[in-house]
XYZ file of N, CA and C in Angstrom:
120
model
N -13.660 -12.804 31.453
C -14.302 -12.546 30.183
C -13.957 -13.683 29.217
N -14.780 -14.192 28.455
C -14.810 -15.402 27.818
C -13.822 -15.046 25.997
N -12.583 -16.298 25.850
C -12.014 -15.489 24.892
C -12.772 -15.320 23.645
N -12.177 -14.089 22.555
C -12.858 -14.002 21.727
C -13.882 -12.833 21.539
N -14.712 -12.289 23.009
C -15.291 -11.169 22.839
C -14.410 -9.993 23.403
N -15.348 -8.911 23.001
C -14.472 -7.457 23.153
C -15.654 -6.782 24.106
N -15.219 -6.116 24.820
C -15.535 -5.426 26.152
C -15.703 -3.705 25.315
N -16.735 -3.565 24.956
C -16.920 -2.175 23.641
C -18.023 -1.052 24.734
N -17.914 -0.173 24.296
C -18.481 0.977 25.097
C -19.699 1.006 24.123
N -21.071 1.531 25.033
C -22.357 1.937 23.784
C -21.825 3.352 23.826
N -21.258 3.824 22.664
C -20.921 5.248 21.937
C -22.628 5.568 20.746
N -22.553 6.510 19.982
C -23.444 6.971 19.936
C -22.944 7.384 18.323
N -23.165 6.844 17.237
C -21.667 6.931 16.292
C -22.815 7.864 15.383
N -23.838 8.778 15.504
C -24.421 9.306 14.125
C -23.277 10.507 14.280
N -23.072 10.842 12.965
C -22.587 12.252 12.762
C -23.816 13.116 11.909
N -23.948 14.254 12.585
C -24.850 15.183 12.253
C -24.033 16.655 11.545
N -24.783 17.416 11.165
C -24.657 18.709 10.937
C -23.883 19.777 12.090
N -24.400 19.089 13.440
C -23.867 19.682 15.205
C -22.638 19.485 15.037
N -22.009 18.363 14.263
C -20.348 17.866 14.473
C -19.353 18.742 13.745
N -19.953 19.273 12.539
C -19.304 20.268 11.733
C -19.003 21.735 12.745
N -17.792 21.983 12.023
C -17.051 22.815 12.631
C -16.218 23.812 11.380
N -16.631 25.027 11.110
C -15.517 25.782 9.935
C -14.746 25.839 10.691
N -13.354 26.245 10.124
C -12.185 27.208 10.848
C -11.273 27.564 9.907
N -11.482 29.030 10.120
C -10.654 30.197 9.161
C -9.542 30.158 8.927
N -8.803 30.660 7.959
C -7.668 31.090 8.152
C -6.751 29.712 8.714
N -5.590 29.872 9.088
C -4.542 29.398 9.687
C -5.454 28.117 11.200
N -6.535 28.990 11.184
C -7.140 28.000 12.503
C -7.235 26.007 12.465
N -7.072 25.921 11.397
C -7.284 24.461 10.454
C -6.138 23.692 10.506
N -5.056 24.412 10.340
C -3.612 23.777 10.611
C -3.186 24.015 11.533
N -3.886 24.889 12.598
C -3.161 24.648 13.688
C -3.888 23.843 14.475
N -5.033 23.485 14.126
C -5.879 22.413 15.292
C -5.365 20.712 14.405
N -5.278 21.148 13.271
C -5.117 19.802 12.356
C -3.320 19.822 11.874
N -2.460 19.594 12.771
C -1.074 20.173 12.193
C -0.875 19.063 10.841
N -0.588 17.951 11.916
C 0.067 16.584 10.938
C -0.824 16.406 9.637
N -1.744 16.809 9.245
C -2.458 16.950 8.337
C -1.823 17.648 7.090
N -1.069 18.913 7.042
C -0.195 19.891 6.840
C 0.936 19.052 6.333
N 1.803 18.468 7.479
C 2.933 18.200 7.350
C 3.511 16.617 7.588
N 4.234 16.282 6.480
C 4.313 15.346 5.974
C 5.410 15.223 4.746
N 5.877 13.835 4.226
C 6.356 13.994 2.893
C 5.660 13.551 2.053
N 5.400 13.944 0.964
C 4.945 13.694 -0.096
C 5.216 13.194 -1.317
């Protein structure tokens, strides 16, 4: 591979309305911990 380029995957980058996801309650910090916890 010639230097200088990058070897990139075709991904598909729109985000739609399909990508959204609620989650109730406690469900949010436990899928998202480090989000939560931290210092501040």
């Amino acid at each position: 591979m010639p230097k200088g380029k990058k070897k990139t995957k075709n991904i598909d980058n729109q985000y739609t309305a399909k990508q959204i996801q609620v989650l109730e309650g406690l469900e949010a910090v436990r899928k998202r911990l480090s989000m939560y916890i931290g210092s501040t």
